PDB file of C-alpha atoms in Angstrom:
ATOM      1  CA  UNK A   1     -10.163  30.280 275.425  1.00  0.00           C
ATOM      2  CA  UNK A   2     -12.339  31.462 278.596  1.00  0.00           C
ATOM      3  CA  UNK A   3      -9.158  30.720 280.771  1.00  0.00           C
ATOM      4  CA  UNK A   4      -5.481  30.126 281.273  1.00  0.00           C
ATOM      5  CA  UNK A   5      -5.890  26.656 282.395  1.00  0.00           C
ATOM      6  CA  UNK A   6      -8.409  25.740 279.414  1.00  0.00           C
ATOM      7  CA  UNK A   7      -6.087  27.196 277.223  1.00  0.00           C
ATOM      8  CA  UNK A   8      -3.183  25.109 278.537  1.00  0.00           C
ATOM      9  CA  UNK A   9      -5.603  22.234 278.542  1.00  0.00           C
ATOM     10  CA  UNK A  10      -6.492  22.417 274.184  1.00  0.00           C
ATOM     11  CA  UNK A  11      -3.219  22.163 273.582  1.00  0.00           C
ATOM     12  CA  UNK A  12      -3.199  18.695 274.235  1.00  0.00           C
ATOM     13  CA  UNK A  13      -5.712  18.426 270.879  1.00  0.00           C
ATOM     14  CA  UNK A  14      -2.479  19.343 268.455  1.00  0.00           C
ATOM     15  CA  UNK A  15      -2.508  16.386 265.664  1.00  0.00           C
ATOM     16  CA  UNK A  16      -5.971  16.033 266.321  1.00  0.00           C
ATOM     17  CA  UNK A  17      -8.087  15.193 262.879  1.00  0.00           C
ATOM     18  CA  UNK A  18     -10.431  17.681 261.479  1.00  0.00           C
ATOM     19  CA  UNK A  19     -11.607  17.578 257.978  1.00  0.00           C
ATOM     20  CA  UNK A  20      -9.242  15.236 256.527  1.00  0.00           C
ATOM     21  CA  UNK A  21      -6.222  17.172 258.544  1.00  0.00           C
ATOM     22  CA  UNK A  22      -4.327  16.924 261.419  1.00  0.00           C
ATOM     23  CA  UNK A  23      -4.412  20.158 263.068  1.00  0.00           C
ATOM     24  CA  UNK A  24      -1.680  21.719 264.563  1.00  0.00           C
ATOM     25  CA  UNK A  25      -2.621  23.531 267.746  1.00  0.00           C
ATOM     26  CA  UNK A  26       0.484  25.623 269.910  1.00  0.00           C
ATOM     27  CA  UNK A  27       0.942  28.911 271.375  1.00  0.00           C
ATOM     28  CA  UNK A  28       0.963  32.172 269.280  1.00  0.00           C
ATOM     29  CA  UNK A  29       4.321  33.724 268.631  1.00  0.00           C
ATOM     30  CA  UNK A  30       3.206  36.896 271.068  1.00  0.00           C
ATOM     31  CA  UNK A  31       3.144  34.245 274.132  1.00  0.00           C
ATOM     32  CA  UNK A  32       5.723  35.140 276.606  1.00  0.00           C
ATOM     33  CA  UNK A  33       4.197  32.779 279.610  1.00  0.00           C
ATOM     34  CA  UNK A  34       5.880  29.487 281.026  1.00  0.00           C
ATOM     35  CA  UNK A  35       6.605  26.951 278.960  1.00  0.00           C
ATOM     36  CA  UNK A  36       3.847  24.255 279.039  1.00  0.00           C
ATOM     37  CA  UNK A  37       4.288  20.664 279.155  1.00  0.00           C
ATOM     38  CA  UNK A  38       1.992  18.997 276.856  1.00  0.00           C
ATOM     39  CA  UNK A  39       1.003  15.848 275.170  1.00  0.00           C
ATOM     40  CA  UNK A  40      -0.237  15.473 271.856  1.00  0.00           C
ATOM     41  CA  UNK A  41      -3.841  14.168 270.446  1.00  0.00           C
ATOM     42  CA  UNK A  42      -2.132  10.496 270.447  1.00  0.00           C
ATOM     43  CA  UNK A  43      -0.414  10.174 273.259  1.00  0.00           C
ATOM     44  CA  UNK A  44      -3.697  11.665 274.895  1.00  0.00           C
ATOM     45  CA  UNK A  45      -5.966   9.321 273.656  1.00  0.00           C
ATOM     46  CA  UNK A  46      -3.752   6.455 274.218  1.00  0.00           C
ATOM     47  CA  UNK A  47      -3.542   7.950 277.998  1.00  0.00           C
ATOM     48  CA  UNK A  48      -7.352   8.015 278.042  1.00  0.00           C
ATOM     49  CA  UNK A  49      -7.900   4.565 276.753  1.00  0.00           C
ATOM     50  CA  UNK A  50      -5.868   2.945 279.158  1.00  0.00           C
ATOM     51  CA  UNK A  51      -7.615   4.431 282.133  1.00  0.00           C
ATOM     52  CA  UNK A  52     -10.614   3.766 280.837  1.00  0.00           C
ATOM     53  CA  UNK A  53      -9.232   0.678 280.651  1.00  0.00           C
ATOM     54  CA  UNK A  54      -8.622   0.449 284.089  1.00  0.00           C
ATOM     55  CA  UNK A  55     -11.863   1.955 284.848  1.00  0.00           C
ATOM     56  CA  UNK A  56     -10.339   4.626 286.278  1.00  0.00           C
ATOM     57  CA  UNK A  57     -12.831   7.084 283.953  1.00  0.00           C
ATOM     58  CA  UNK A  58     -16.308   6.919 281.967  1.00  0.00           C
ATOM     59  CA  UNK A  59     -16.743   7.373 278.850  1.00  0.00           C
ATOM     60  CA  UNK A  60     -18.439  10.572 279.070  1.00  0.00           C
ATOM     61  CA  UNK A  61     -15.512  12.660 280.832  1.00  0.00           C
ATOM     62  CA  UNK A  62     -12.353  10.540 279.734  1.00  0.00           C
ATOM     63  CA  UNK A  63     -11.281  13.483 277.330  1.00  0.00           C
ATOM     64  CA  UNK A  64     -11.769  15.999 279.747  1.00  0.00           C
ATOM     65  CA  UNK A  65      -9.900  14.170 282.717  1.00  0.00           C
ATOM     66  CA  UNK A  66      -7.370  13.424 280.563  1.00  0.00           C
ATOM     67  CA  UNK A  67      -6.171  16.647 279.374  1.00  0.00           C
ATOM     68  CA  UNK A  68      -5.746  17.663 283.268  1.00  0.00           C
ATOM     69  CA  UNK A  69      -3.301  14.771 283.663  1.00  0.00           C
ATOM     70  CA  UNK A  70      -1.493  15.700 280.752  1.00  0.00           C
ATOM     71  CA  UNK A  71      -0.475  19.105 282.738  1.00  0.00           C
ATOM     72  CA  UNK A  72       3.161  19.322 283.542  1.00  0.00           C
ATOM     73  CA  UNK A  73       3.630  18.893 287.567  1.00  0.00           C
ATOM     74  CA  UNK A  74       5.456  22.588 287.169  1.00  0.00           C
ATOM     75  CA  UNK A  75       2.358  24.146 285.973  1.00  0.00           C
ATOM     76  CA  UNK A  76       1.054  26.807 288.509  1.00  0.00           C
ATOM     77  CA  UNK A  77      -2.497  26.417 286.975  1.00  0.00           C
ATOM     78  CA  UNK A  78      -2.608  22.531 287.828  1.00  0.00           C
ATOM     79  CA  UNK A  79      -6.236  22.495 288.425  1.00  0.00           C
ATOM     80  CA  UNK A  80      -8.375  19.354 288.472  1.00  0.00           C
ATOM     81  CA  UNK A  81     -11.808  19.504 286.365  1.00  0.00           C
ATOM     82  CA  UNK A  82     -13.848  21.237 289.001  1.00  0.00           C
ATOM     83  CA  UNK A  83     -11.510  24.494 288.494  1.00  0.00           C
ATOM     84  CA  UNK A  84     -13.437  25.026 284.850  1.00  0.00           C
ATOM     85  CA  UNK A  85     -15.270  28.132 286.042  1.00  0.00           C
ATOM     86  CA  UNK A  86     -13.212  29.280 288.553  1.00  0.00           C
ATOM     87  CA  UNK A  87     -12.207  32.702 288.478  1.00  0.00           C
ATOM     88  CA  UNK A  88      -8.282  32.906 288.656  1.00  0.00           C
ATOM     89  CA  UNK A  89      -8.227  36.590 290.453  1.00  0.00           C
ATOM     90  CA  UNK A  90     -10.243  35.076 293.849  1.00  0.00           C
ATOM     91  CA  UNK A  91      -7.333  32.576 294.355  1.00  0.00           C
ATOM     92  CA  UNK A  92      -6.146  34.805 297.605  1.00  0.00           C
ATOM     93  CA  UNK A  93      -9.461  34.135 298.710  1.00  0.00           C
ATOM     94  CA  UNK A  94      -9.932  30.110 298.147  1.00  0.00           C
ATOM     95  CA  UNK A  95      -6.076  29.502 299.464  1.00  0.00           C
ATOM     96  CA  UNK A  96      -5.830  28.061 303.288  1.00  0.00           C
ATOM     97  CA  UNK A  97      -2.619  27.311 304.667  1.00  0.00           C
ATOM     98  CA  UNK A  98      -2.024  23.820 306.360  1.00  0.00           C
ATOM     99  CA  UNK A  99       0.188  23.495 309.530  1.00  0.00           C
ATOM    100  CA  UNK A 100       1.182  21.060 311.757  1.00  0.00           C
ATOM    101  CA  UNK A 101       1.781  18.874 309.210  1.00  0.00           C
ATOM    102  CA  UNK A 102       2.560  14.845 309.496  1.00  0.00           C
ATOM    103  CA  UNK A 103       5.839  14.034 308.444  1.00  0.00           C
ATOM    104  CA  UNK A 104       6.117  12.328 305.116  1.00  0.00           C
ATOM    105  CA  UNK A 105       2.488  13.063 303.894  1.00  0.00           C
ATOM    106  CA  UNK A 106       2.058  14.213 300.908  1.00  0.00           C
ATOM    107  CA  UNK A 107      -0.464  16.219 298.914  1.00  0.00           C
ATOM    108  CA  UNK A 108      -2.598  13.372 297.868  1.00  0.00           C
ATOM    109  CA  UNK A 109      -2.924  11.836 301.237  1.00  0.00           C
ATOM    110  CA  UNK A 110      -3.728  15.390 302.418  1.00  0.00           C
ATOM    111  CA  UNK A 111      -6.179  16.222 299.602  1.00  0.00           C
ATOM    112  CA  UNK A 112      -8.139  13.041 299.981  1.00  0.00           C
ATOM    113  CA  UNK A 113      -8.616  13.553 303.886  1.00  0.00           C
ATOM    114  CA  UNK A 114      -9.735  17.038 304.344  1.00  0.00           C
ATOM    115  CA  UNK A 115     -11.880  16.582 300.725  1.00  0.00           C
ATOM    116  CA  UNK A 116     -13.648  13.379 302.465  1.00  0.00           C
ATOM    117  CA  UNK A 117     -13.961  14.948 305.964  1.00  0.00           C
ATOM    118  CA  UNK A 118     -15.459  18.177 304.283  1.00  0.00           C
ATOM    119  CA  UNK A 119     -18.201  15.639 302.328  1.00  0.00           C
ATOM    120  CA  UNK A 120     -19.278  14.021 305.672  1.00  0.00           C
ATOM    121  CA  UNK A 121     -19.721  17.004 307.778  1.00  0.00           C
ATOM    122  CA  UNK A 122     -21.816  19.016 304.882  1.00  0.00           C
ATOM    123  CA  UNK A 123     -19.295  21.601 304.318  1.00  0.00           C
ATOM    124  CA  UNK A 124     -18.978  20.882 300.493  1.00  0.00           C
ATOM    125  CA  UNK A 125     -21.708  23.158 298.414  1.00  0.00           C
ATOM    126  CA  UNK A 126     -21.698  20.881 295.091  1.00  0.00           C
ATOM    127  CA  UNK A 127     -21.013  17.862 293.668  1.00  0.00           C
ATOM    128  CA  UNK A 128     -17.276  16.413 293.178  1.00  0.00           C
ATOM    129  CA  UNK A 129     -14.009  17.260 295.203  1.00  0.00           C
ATOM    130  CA  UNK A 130     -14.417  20.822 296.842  1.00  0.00           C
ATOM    131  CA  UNK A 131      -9.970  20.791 296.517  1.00  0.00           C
ATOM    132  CA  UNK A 132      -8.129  21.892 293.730  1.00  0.00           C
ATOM    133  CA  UNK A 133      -4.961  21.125 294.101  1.00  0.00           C
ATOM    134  CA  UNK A 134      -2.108  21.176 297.524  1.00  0.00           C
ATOM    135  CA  UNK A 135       0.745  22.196 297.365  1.00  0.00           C
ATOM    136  CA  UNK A 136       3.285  20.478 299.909  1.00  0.00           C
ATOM    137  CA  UNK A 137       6.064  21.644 301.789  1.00  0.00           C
ATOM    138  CA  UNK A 138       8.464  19.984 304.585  1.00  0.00           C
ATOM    139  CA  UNK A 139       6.231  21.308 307.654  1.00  0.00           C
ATOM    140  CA  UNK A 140       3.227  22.820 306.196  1.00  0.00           C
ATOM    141  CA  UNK A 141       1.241  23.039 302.803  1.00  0.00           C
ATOM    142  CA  UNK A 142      -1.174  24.774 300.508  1.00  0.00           C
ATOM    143  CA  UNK A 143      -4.806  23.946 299.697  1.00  0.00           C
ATOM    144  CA  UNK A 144      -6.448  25.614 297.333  1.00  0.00           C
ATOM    145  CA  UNK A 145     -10.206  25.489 297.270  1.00  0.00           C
ATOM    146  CA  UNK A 146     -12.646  25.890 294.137  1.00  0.00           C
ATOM    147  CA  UNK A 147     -14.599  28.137 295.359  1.00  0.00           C
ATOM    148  CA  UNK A 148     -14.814  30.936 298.394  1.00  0.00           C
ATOM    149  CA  UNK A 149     -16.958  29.889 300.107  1.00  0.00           C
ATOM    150  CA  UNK A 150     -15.829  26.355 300.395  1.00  0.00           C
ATOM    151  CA  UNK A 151     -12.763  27.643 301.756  1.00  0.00           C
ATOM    152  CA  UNK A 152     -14.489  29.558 304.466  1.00  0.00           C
ATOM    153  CA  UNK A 153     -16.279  26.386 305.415  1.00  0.00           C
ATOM    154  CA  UNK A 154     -12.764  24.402 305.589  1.00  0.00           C
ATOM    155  CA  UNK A 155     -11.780  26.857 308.476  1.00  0.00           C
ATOM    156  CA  UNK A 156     -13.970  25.016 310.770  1.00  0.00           C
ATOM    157  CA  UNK A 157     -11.365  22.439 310.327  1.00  0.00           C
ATOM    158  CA  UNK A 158      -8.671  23.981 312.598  1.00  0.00           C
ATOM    159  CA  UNK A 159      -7.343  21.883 315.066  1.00  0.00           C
ATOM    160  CA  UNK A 160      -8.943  18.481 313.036  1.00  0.00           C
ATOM    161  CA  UNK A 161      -6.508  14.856 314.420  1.00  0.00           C
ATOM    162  CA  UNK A 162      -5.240  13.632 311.558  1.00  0.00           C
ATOM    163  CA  UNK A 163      -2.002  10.870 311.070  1.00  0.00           C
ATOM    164  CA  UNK A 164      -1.285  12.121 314.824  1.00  0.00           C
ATOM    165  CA  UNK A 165      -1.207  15.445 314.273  1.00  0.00           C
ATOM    166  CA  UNK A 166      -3.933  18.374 314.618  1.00  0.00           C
ATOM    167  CA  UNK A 167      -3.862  20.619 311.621  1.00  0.00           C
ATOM    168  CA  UNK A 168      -3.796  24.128 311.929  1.00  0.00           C
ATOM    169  CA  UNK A 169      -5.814  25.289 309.069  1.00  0.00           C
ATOM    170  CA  UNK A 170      -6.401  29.080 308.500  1.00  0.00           C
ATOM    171  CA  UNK A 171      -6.113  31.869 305.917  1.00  0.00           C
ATOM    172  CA  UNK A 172      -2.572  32.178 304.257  1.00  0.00           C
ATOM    173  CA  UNK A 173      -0.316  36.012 305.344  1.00  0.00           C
ATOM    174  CA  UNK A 174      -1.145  37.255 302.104  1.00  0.00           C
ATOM    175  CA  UNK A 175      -5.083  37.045 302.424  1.00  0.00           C
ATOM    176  CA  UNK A 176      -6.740  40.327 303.189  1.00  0.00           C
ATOM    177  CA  UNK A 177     -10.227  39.783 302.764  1.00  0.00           C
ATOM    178  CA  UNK A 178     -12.794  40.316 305.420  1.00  0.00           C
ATOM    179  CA  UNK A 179     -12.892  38.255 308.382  1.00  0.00           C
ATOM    180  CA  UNK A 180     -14.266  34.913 308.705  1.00  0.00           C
ATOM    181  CA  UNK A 181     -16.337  33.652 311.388  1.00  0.00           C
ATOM    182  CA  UNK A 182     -15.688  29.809 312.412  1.00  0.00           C
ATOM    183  CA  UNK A 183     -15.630  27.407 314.823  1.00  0.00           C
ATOM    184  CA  UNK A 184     -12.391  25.056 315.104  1.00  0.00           C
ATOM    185  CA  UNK A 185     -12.832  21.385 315.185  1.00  0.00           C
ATOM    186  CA  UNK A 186     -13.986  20.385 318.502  1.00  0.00           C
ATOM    187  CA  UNK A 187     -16.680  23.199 318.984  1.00  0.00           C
ATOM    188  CA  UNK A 188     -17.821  22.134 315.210  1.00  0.00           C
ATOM    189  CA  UNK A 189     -18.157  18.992 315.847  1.00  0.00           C
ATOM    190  CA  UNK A 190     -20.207  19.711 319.161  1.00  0.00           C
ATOM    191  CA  UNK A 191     -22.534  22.314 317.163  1.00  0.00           C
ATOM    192  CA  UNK A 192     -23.197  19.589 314.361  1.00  0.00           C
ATOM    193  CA  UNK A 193     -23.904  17.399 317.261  1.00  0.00           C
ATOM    194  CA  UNK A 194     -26.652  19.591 319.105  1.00  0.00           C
ATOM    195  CA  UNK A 195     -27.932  20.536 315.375  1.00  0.00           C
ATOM    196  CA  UNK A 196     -28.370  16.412 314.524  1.00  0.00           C
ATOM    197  CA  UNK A 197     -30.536  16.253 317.449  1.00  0.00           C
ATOM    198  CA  UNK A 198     -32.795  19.119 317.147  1.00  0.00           C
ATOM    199  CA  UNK A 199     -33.551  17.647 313.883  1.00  0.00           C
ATOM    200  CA  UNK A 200     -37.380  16.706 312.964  1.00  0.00           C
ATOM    201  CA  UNK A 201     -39.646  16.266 309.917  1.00  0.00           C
ATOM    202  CA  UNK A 202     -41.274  19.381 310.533  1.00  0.00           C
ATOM    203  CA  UNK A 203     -40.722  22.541 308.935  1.00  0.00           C
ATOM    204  CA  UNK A 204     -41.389  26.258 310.064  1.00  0.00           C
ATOM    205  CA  UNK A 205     -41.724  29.084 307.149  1.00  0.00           C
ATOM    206  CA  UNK A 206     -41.578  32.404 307.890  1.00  0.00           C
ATOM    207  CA  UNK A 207     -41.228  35.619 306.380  1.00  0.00           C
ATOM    208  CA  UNK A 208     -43.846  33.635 303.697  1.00  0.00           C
ATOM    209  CA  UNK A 209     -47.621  34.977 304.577  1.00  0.00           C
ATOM    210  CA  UNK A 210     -49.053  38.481 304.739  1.00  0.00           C
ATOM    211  CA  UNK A 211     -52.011  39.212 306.927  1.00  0.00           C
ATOM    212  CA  UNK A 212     -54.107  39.786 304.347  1.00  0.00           C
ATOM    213  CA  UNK A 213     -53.916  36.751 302.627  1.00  0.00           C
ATOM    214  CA  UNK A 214     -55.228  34.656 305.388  1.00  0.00           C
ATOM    215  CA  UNK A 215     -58.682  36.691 305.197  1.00  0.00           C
ATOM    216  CA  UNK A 216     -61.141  35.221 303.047  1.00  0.00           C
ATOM    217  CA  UNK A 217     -61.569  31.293 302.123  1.00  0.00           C
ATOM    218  CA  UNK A 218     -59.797  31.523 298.304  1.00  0.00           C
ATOM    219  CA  UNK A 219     -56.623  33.492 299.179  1.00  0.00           C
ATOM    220  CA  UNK A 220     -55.987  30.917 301.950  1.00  0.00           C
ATOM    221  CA  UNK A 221     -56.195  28.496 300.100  1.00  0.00           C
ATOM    222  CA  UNK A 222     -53.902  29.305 297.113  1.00  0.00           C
ATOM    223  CA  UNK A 223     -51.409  30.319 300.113  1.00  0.00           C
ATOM    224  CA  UNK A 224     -51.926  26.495 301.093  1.00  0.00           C
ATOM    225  CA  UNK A 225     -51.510  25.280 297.558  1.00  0.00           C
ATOM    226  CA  UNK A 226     -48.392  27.342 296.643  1.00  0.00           C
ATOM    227  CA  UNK A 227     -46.741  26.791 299.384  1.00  0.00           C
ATOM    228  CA  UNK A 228     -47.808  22.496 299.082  1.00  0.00           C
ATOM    229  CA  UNK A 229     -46.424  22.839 295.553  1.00  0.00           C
ATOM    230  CA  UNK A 230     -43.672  24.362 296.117  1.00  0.00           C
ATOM    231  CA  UNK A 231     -42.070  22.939 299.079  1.00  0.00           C
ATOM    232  CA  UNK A 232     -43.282  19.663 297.336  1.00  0.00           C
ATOM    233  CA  UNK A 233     -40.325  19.757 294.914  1.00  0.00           C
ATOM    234  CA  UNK A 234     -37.852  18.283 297.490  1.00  0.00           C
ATOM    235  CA  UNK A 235     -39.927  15.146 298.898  1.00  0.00           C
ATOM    236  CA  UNK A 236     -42.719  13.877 300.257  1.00  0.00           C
ATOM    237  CA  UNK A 237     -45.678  15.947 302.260  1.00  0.00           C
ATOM    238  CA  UNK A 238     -47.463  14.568 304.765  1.00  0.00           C
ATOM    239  CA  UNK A 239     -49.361  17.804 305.742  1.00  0.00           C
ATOM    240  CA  UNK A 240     -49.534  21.363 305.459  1.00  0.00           C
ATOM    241  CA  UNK A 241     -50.223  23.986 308.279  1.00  0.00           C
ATOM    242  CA  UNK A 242     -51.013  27.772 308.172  1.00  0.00           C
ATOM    243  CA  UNK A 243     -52.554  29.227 310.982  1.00  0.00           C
ATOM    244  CA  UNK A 244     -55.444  31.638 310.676  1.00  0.00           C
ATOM    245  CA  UNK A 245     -55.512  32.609 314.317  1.00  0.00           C
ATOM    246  CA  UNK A 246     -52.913  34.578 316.610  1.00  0.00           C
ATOM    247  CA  UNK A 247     -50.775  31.621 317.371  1.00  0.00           C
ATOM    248  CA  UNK A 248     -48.412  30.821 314.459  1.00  0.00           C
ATOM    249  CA  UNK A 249     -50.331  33.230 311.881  1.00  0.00           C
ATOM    250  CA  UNK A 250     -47.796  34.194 309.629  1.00  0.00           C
ATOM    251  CA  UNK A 251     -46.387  30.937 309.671  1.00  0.00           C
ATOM    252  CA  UNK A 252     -46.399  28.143 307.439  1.00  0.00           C
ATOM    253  CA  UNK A 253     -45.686  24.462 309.020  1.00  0.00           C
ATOM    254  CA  UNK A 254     -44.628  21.716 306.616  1.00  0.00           C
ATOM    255  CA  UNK A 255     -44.576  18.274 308.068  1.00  0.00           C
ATOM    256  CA  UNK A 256     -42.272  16.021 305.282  1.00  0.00           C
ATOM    257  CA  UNK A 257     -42.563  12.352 305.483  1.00  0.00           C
ATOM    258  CA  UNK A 258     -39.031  12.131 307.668  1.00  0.00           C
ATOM    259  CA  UNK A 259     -36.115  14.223 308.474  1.00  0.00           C
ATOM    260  CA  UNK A 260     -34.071  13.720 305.743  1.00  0.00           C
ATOM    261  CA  UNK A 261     -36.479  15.111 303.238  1.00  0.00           C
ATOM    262  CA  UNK A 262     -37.018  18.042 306.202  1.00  0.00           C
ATOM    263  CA  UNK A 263     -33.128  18.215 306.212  1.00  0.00           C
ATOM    264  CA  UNK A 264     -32.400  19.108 301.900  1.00  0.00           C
ATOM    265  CA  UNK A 265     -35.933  21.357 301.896  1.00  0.00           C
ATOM    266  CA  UNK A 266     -34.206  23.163 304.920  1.00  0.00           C
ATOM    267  CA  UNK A 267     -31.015  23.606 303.065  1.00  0.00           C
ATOM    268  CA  UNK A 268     -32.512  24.456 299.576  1.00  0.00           C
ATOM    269  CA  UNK A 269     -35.295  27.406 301.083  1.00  0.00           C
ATOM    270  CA  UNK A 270     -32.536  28.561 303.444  1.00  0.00           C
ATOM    271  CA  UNK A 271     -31.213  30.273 300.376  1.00  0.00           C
ATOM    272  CA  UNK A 272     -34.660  31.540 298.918  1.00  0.00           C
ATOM    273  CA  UNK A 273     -35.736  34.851 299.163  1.00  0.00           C
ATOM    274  CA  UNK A 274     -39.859  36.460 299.015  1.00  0.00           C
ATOM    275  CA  UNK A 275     -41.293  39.828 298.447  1.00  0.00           C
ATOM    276  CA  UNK A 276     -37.467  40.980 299.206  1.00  0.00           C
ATOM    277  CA  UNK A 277     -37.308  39.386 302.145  1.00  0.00           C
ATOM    278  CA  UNK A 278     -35.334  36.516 303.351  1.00  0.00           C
ATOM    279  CA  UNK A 279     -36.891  33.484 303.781  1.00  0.00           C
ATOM    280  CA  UNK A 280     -36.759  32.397 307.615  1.00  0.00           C
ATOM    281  CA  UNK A 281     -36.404  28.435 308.139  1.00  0.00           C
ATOM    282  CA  UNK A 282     -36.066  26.453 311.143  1.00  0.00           C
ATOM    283  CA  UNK A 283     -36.924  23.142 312.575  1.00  0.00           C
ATOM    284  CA  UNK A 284     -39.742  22.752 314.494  1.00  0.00           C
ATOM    285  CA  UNK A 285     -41.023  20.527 317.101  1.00  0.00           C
ATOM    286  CA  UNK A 286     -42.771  17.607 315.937  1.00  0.00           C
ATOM    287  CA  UNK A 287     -44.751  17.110 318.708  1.00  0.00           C
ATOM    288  CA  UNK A 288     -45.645  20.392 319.381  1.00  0.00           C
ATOM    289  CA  UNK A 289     -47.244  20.614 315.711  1.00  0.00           C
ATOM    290  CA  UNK A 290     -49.206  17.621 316.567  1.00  0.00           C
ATOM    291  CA  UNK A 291     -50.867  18.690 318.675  1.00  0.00           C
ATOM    292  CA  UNK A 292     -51.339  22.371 316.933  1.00  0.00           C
ATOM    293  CA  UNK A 293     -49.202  24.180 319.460  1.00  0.00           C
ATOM    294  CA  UNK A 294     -47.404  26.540 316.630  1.00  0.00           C
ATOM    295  CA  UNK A 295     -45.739  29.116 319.146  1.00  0.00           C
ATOM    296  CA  UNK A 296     -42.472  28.226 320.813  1.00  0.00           C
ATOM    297  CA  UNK A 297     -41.615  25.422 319.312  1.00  0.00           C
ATOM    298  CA  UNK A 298     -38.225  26.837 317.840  1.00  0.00           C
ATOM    299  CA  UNK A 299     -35.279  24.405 317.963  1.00  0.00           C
TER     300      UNK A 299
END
């Protein structure tokens, strides 16, 4: 297997049918690990049929969620589906430790919270629960995140209210990675604020457009068209703008039907990179490019 944990996961498949045979799937005799508690290929699909029955799971990842549950609670590894690619030796790196903790809470009430809170404030970077698993104790816990930078985005959680208590959320002693720059809770809260309202449906590009593409007629416009095309793939355009004169040349200006189209272009080109060169994005006024006025208008 690829991994520890997928390895600990297929042996939930012993007695499973191949061929005529019931196959008989366990640990080789060099295996000096942990023992693992397991189910068997019954006992896991009667597991999975009653939570499908309880609509707990769909049919197309019932195995798969399954064979997590059937982990013993002692298992170090007890990672949820997200943790399939997930490289075991950056663990030091995705662990936060969790202070100020509620009394009586437990991991499930914690995991649920922070995962939730980290959805509605944008600091997950994919689909599904960013948390792999916490680990409780009497005053304080474990998270462990699936990936690193997740993790570094949970810092801006320090100091977050929750069951009457403000968490103190930062990297675990053992971490000795670089250092992270974040804002705790209140100041996070107040940036995500001021960045809400500088919001618009307009779009400036930069680090895009070489001089000399803006000089005859044809090269202009296959700079307009690539760029239309291109930033097309996340929503609707309503216009295109690059400047041919002093102010804004350089620039492109992409004016998306509303700001939530503006919002996932921003966040997908933020990552892109051109001729070497990272891609500059940035809101820009929308008044300011209606009325053509493409210099100052940074928000």
């Amino acid at each position: 297997c690829r991994c520890p944990e997928e390895c600990t996961n297929t042996l939930n498949l012993t007695g499973i049918p191949f061929m005529n045979s019931h196959l008989k799937i366990e640990r080789t005799a060099q295996f000096e690990g942990p023992k693992t508690g397991v189910m068997n290929w019954s006992q896991l699909s009667k597991l999975t049929q009653e939570r499908k029955a309880k609509g707990e799971l769909d049919g197309g990842g019932a195995i798969s969620d399954a064979l997590v549950l059937a982990q013993a609670p002692s298992s170090a590894l007890a990672l949820s589906l997200e943790s399939n690619n997930v490289d075991p030796a950056t663990k030091t790196a995705r662990d936060l430790f969790v202070g100020n903790m509620p009394q009586g809470v437990t991991g499930e009430q914690l995991k649920e919270f922070l995962s939730k809170v980290m959805e509605e404030v944008g600091l997950v970077q994919g689909e599904g629960n960013p948390i792999l698993q916490v680990r409780v104790n009497a005053k304080f816990s474990f998270v462990e995140m699936r990936s690193i930078e997740e993790c570094a985005n949970a810092l801006n959680m320090d100091g977050i209210p929750f069951m009457g208590n403000e968490l103190k959320i930062k990297r675990p002693e053992k971490y000795t990675g670089p250092v992270t720059q974040f804002l705790v809770w209140r100041e996070f809260l107040a940036a995500r604020q001021a960045m809400e309202k500088s919001k618009s449906p307009v779009l400036r590009l930069g680090n895009l457009i070489e001089a000399d593409e803006l000089t005859d007629d044809v090269s202009y416009q296959a700079v307009v068209d690539d760029i239309t095309e291109e930033c097309g793939q996340y929503g609707e355009i309503v216009s295109v703008e690059v400047p041919r004169s002093d102010e804004g040349m350089g620039f492109a200006f992409i004016n998306y039907k509303d700001k939530n189209i503006a919002e996932k272009a921003l966040d997908e080109l933020m990552c892109r990179t051109f001729s070497g060169l990272d891609l500059e994005v940035i809101y820009y006024d929308y008044t300011k490019f209606s009325l053509s006025q493409f210099v100052g208008g940074e928000q």
